[in-house]
Short mmCIF file of C-alpha atoms and ligand atoms in Angstrom, two decimals:
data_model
loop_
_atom_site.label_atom_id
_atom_site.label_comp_id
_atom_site.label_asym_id
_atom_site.label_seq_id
_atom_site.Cartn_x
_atom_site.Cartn_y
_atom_site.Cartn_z
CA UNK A 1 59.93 165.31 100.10
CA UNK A 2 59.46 166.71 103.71
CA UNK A 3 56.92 165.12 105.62
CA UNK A 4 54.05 167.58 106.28
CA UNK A 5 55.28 168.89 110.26
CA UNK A 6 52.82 169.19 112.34
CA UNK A 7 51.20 165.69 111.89
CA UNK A 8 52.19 164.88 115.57
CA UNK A 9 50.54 168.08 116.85
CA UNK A 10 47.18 167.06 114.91
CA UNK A 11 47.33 163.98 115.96
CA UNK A 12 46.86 165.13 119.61
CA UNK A 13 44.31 167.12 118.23
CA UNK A 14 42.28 164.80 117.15
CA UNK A 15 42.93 162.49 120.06
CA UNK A 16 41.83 164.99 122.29
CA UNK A 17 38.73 165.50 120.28
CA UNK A 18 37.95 161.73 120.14
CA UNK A 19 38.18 161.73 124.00
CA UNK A 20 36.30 165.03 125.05
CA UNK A 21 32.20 164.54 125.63
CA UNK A 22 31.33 167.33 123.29
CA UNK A 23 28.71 166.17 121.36
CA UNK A 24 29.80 169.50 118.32
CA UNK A 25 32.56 171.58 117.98
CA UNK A 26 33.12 174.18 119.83
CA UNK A 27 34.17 177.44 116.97
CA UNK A 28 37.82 177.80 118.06
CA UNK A 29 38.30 173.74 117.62
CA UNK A 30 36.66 173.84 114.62
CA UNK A 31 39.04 176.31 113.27
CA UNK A 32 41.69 174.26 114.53
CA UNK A 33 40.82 171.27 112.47
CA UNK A 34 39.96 173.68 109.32
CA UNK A 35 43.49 174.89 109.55
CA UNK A 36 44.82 171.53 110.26
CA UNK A 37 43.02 170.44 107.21
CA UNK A 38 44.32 173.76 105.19
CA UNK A 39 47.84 173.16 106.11
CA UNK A 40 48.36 169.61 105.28
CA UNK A 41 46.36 170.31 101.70
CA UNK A 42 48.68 173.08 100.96
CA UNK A 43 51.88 171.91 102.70
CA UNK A 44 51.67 167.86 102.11
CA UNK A 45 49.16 167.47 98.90
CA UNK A 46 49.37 170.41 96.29
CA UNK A 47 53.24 169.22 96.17
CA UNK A 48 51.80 165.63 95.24
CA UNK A 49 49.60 166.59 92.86
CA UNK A 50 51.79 165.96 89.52
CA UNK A 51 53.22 162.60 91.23
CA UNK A 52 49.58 161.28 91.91
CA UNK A 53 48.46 162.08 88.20
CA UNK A 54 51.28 160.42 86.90
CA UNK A 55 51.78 157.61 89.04
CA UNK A 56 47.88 156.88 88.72
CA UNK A 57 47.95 156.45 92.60
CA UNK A 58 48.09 158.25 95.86
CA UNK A 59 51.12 157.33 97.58
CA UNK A 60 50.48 155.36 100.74
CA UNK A 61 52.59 157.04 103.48
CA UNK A 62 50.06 160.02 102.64
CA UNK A 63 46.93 157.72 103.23
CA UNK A 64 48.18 156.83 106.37
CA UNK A 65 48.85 160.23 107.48
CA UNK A 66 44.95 161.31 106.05
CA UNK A 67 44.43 158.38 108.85
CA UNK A 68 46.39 160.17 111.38
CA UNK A 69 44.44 163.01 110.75
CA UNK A 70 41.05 161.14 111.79
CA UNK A 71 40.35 161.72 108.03
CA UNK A 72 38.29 158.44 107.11
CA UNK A 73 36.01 159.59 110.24
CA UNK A 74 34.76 162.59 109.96
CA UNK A 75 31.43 161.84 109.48
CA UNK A 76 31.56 158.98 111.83
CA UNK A 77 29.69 159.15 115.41
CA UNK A 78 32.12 159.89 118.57
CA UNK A 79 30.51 156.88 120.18
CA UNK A 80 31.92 154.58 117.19
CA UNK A 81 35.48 156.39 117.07
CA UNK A 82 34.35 159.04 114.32
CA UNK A 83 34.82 163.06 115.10
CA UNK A 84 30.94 162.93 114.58
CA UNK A 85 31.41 166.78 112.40
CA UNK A 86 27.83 168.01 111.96
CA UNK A 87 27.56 168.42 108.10
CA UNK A 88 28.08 172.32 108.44
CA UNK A 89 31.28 170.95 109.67
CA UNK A 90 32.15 168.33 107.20
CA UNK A 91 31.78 171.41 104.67
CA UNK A 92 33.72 173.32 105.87
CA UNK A 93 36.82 170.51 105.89
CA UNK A 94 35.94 169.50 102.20
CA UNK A 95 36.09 173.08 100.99
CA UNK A 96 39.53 172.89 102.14
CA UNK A 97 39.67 168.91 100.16
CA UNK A 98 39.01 170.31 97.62
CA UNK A 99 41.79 172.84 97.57
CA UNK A 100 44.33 170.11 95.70
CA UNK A 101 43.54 167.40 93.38
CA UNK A 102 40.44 165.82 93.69
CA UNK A 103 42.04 162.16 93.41
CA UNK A 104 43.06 162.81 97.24
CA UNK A 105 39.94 163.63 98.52
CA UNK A 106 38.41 160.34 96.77
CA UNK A 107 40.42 157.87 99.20
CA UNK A 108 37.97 158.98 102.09
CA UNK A 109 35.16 159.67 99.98
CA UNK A 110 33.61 156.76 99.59
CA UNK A 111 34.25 155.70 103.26
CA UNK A 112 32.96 159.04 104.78
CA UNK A 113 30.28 159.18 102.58
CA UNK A 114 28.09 157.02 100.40
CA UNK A 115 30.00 154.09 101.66
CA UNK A 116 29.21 154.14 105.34
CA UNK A 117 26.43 156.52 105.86
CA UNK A 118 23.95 153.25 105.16
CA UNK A 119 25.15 152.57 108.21
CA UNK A 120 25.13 155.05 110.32
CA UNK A 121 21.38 156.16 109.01
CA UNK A 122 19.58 152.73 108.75
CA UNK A 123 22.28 150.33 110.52
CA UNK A 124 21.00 148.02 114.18
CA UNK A 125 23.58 148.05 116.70
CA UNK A 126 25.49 145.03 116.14
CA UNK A 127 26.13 146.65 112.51
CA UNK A 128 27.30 149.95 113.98
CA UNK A 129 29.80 148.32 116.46
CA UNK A 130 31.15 145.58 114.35
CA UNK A 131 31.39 148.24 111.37
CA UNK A 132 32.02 152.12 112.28
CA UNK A 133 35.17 151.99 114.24
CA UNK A 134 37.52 150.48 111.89
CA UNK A 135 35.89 152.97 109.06
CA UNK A 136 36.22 155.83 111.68
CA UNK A 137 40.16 154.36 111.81
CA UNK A 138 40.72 153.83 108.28
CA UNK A 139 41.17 150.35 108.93
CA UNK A 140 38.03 149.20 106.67
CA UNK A 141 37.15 151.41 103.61
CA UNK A 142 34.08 151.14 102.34
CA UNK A 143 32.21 151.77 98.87
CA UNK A 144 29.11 152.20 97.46
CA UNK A 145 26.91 149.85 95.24
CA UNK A 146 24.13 150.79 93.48
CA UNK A 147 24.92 151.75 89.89
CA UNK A 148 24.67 148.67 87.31
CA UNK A 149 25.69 148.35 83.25
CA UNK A 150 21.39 149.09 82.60
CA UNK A 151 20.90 151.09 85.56
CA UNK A 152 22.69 154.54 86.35
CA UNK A 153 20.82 157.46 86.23
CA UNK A 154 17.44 154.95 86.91
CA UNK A 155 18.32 153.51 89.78
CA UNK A 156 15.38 151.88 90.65
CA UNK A 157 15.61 149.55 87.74
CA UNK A 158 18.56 147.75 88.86
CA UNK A 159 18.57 143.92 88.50
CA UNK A 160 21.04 142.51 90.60
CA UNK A 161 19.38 139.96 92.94
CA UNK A 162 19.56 139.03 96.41
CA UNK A 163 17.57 136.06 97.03
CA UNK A 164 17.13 134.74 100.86
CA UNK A 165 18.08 131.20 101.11
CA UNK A 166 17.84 129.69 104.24
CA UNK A 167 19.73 132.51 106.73
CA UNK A 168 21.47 133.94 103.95
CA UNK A 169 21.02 136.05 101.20
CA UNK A 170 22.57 134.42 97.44
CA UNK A 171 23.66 137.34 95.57
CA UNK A 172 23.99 137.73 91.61
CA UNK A 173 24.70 140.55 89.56
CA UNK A 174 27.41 143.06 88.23
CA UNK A 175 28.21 146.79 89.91
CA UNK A 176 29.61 149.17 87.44
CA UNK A 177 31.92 152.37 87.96
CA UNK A 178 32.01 151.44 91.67
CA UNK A 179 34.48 154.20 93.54
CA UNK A 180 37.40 152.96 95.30
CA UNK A 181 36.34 148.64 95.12
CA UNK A 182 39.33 147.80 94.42
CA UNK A 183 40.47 148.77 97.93
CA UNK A 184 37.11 148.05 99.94
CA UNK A 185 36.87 145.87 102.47
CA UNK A 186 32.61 146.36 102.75
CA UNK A 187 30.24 147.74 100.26
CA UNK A 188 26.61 149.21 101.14
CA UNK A 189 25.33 146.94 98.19
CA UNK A 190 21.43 147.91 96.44
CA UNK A 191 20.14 144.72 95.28
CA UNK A 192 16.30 143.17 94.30
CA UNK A 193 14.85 141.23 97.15
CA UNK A 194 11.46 140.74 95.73
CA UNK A 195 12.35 140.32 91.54
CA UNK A 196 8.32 140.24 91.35
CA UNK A 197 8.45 144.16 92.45
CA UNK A 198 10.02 146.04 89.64
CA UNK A 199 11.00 149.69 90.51
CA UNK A 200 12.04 151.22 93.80
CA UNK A 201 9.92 148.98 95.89
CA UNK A 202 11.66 145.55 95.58
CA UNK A 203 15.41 146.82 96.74
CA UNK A 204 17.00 146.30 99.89
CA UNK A 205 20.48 147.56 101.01
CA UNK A 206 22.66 145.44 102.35
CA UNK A 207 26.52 146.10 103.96
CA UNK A 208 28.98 142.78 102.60
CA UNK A 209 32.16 142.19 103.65
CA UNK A 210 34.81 142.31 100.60
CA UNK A 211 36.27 139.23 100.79
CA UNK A 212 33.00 137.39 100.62
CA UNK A 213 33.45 133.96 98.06
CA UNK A 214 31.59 134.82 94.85
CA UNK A 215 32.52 138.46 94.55
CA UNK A 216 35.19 139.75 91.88
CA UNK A 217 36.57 142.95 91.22
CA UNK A 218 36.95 143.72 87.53
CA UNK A 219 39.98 145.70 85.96
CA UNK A 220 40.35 149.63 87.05
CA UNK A 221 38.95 151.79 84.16
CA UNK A 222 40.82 154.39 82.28
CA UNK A 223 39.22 157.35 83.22
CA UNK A 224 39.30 161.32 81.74
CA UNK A 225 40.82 162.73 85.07
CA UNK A 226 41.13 161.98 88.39
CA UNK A 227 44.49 160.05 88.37
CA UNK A 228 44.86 158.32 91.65
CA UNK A 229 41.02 157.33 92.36
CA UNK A 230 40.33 154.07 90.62
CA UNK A 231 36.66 152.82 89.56
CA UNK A 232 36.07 148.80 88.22
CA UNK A 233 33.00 146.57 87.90
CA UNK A 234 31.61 144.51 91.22
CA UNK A 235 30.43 141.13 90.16
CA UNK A 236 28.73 139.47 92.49
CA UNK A 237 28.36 135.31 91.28
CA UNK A 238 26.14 133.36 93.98
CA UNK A 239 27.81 135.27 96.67
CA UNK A 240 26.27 134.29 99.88
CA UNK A 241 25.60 136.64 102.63
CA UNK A 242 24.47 136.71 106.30
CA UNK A 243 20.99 137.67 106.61
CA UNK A 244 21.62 139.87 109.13
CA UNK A 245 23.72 141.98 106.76
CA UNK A 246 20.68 143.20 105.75
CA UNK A 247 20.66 147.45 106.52
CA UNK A 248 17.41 148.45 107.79
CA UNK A 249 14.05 146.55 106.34
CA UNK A 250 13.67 144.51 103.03
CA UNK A 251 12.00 146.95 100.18
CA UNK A 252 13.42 149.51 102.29
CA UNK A 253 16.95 149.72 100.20
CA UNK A 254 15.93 152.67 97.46
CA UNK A 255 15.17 155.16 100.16
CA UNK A 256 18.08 154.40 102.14
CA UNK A 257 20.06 155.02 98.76
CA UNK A 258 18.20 158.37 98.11
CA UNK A 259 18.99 159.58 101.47
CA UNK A 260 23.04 158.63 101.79
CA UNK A 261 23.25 160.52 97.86
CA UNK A 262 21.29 163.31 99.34
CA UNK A 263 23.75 163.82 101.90
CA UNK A 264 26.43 162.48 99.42
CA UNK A 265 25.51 165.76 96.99
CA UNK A 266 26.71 168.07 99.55
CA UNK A 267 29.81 166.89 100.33
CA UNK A 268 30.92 166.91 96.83
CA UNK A 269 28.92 170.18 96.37
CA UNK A 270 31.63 171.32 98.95
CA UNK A 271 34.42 169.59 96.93
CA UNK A 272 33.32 171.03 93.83
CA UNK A 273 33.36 174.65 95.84
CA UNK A 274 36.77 174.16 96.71
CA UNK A 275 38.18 172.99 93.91
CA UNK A 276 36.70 176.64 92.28
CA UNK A 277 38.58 178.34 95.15
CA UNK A 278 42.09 177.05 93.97
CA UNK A 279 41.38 177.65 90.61
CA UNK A 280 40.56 181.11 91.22
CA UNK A 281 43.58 181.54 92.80
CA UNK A 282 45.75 180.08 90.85
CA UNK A 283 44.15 182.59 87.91
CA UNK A 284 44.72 185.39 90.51
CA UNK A 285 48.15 184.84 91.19
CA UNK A 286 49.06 183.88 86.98
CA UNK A 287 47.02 187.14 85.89
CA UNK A 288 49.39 189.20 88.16
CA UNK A 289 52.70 187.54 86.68
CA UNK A 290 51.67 187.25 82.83
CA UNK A 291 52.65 190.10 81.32
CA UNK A 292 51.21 190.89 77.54
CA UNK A 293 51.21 194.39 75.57
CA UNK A 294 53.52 195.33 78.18
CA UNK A 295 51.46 195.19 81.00
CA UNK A 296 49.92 192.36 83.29
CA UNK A 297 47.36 190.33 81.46
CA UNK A 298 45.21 191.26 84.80
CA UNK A 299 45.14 194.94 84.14
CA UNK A 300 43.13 194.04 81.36
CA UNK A 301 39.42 194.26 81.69
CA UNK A 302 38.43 191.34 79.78
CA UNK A 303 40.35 188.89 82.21
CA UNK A 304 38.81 190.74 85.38
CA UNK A 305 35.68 189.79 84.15
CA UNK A 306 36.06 186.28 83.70
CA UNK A 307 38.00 186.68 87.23
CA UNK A 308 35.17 188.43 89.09
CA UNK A 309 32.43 186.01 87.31
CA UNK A 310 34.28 183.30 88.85
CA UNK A 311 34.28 184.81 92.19
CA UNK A 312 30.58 186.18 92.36
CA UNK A 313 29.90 182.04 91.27
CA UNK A 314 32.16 180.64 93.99
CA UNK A 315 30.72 182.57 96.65
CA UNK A 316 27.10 182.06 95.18
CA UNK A 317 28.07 178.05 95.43
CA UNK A 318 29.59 178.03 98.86
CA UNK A 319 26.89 179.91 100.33
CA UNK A 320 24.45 177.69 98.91
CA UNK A 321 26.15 174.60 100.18
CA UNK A 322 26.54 176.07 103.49
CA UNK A 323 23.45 176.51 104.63
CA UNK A 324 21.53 173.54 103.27
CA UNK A 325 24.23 172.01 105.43
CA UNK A 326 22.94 173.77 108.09
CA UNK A 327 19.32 173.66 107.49
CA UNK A 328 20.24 169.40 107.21
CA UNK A 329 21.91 169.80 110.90
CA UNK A 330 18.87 171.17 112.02
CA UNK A 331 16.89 168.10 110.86
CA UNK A 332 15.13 169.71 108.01
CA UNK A 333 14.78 166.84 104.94
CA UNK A 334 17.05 168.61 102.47
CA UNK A 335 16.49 165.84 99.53
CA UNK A 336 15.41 169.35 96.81
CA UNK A 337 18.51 171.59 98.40
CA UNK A 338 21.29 169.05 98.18
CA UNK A 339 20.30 168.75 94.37
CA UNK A 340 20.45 172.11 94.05
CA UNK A 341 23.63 172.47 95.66
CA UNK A 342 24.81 169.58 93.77
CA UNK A 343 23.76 170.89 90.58
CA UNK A 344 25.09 173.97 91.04
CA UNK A 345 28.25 173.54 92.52
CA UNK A 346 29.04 171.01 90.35
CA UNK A 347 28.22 172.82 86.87
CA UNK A 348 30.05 175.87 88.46
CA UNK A 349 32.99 174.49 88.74
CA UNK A 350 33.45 173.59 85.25
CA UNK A 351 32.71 177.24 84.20
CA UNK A 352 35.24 178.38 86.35
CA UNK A 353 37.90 175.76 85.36
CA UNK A 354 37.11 176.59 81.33
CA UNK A 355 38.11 180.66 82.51
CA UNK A 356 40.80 179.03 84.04
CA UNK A 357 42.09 177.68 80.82
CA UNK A 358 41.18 180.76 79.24
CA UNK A 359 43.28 183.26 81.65
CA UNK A 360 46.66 180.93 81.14
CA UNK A 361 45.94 180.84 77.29
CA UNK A 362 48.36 178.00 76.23
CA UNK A 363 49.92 176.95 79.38
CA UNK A 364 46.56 175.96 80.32
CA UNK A 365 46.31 174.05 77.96
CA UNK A 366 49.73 173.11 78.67
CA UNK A 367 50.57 169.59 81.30
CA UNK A 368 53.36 171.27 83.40
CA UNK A 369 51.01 173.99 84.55
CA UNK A 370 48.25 171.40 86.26
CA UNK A 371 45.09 173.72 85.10
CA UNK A 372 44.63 171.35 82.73
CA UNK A 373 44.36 168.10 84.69
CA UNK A 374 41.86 169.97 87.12
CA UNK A 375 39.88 170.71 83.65
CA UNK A 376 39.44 167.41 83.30
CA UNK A 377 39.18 166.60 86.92
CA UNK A 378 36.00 168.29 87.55
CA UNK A 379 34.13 167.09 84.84
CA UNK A 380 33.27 164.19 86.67
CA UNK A 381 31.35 166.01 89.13
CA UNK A 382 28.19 166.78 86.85
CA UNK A 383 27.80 163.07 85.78
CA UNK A 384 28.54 160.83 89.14
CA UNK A 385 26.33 160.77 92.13
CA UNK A 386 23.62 161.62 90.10
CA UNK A 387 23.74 163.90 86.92
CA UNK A 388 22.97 167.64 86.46
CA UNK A 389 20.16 166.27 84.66
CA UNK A 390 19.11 164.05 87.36
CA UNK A 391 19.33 166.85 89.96
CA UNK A 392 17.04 168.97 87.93
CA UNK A 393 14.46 166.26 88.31
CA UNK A 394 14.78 165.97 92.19
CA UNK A 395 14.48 169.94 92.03
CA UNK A 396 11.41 170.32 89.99
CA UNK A 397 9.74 167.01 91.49
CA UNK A 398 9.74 168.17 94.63
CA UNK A 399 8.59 171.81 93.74
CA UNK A 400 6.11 170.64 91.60
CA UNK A 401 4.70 167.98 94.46
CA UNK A 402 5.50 170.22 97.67
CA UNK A 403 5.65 174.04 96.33
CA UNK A 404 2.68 176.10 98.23
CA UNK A 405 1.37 178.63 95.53
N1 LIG B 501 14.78 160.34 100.39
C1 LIG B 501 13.88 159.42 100.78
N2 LIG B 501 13.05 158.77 99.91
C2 LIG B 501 13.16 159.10 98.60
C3 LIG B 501 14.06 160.07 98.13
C4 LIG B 501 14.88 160.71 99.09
N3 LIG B 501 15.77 161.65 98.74
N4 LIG B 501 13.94 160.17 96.81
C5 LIG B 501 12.98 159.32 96.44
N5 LIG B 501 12.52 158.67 97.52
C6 LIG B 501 11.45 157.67 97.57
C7 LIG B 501 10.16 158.29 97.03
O1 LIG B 501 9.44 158.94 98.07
C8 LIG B 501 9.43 157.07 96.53
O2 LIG B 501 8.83 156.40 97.63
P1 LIG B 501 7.29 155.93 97.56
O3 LIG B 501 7.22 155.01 96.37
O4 LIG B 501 7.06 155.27 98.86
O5 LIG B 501 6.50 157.17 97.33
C9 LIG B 501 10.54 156.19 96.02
O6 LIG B 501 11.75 156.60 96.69
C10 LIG B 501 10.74 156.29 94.52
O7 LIG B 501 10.96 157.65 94.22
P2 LIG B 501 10.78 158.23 92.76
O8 LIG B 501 9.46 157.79 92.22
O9 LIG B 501 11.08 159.67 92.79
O10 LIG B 501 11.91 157.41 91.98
P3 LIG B 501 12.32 157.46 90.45
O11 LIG B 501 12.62 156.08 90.05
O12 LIG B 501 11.35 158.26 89.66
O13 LIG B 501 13.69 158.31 90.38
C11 LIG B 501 15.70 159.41 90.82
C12 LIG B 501 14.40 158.78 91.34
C13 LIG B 501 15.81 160.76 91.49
C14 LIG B 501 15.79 159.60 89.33
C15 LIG B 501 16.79 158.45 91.33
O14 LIG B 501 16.73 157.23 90.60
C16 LIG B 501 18.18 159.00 91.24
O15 LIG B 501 18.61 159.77 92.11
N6 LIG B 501 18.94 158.61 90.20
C17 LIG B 501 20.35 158.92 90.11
C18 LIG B 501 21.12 157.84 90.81
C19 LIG B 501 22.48 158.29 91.18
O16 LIG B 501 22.69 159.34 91.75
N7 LIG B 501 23.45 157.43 90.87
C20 LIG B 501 24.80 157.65 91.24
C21 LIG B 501 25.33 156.46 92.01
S1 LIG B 501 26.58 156.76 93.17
C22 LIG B 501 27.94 156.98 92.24
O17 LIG B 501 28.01 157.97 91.58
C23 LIG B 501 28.99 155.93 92.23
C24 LIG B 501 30.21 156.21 92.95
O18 LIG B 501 30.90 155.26 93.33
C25 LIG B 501 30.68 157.60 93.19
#
């Protein structure tokens, strides 16, 4: 397989981005990195795509090269190493993510995202230096904590414990489904401080190194889709941790949860968006070819319509997620939007993969033709960082608490 050319050229890129004082992008950077981002998805990854699902793994030349990219620090300050993209920004490079198989985009995911953003948000200095260049680098990945065997979609009833002992914290309890653990080096980890405050108000967050003594990894789990991104249990048996790996304030920990996944449901809101773009391609270019009754299946009005439904959706997603990005950037608390986006990105991508299906008829149904394996790739996306369910809580919550009739 060719290695994806202009690596060397993006790498100066990005160098020279790391090194300039701009605080945002200016537009014609930005496009550079969105085509730099375009070009190795379509060039380097689509051609992957059947190795990745097969070989359950994302080979690691490519990882390196998502490094060389400045991939793993997107969302990461300049100051700390990261290209600091505003979340308009980050958007805009995940709707290109999510132009290939989602397994690729999950080896930054956690590290851009719910992994590190603890950080960033609620982090002291010595937490941000020690910790944010070697994510921005791709040296450390880091992933996320929080859900527990009795305590996914209610978060705030999670029981693992963190007990202060002296100048450390003893930690005991057992992270399920936990994105990308088995190759973290630091989780952002939710745990009870106070077990005599049940619900949100007795959880702090806390960022742990990896290879801490008491922690275990349990065995990757055999998922539906998404061949190449691995998931296993966290258990956590009298590990003992630094007090000062403590992110923000004790109690604090359920808000700074709320507010990573908040920003956490956009990105994959984006991912989601993207992934509908390919699709509809791909049901563009096989409704041209496919010829039935003598003519191409796309003549026929009953495919344009599941075409043209598709389209009006992905649009109606993208600018959705767009501009609660932007509203976000602009430092307006986004918490009802993102769950919106999130809710509807998500669920619209699964409508659009099903017409997918539907326009290949049996080769969609079919291995060789990879419509399938997105099929089940996106399903994920309406159950993990918070259901659709969930999201229509957070939606009618806040309307129902904030809403000015
Ligand atoms: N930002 C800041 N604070 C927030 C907040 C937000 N977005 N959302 C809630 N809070 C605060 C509230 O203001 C409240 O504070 P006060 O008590 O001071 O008023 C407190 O948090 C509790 O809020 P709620 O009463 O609304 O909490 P709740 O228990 O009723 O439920 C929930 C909240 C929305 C259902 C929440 O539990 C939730 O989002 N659940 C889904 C969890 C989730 O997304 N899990 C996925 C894990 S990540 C993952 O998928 C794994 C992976 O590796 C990919």
């Amino acid at each position: 397989m060719a290695q994806f050319s202009p690596i060397p050229q993006a790498v100066e890129f990005v160098r020279l981005f790391w090194f300039s004082s701009a605080m945002t992008l200016d537009i014609e950077t930005r496009d550079q990195l969105i085509e730099t981002v375009r070009r190795f998805v379509r060039e380097r990854l689509v051609p992957l795509e059947a190795q990745v699902s097969e070989d359950d793994a994302v080979p690691l030349d490519v990882i390196d090269e998502m490094r060389g990219l400045g991939l793993f620090g997107i969302s990461i300050p300049t100051e700390y190493g990261g290209l600091g993209l505003t979340m308009e920004e980050e958007v805009l490079v995940c709707l290109e993510l999510g132009n290939t198989s989602p397994a690729f985009r999950s080896v930054i995911g956690t590290t851009v995202g719910i992994g590190s953003q603890g950080i960033v948000m609620f982090g002291n200095a010595a937490q941000k230096t020690e910790h944010l260049p070697k994510l921005a680098s791709g040296e450390a990945i880091s992933s996320f904590c929080l859900t527990e065997p009795d305590a996914g979609s209610d978060a705030a009833s999670l029981k693992t414990t963190a007990i202060l002992d002296g100048d450390e914290y003893v930690v005991n309890g057992t992270k399920r489904f936990i994105t990308n653990a088995a190759n973290a080096t630091l989780f952002t980890l939710l745990a009870r401080t106070d077990p005599g405050t049940p619900g949100s108000k007795g959880i702090s967050a806390f960022v742990v190194p990896a290879d801490t003594p008491g922690i275990t990894l349990g065995a990757s789990e055999k998922k539906m889709g998404q061949q190449g991104a691995h998931i296993c249990d966290v258990a956590f048996d009298d590990a003992r941790i630094p007090a000062f790996c403590l992110l923000g304030e004790e109690g604090q920990g359920f808000k700074v949860a709320m507010q990573v996944l908040d920003r956490g449901r956009i990105h994959i809101s984006a991912v989601c968006t993207g992934v509908a773009e390919r699709l509809i391609r791909e049901s563009v270019g096989y409704a041209r070819e496919r010829k039935q009754f003598g003519e191409a299946i796309g003549e026929f009005q009953l495919i344009q319509a599941m075409i043209a439904d598709s389209q009006t959706e992905y649009l109606a997603a993208k600018a959705l997620v767009l501009e609660t990005a932007r509203r976000m950037d602009e430092g307006h608390k986004i918490s009802m939007e993102a769950s919106c986006c999130k809710l509807y990105a998500s669920e619209m991508v699964g409508r659009v993969a099903d017409r997918a299906v539907q326009i290949f008829g049996g080769a969609g149904y079919v291995a060789d033709y990879g419509i399938e394996r997105f099929y089940r790739d996106v399903r994920i996306f309406r159950l993990y960082e918070g259901t659709s369910q969930i999201q229509q809580l957070v939606i009618a919550k806040n309307l129902l608490r904030n809403l000015e009739t």
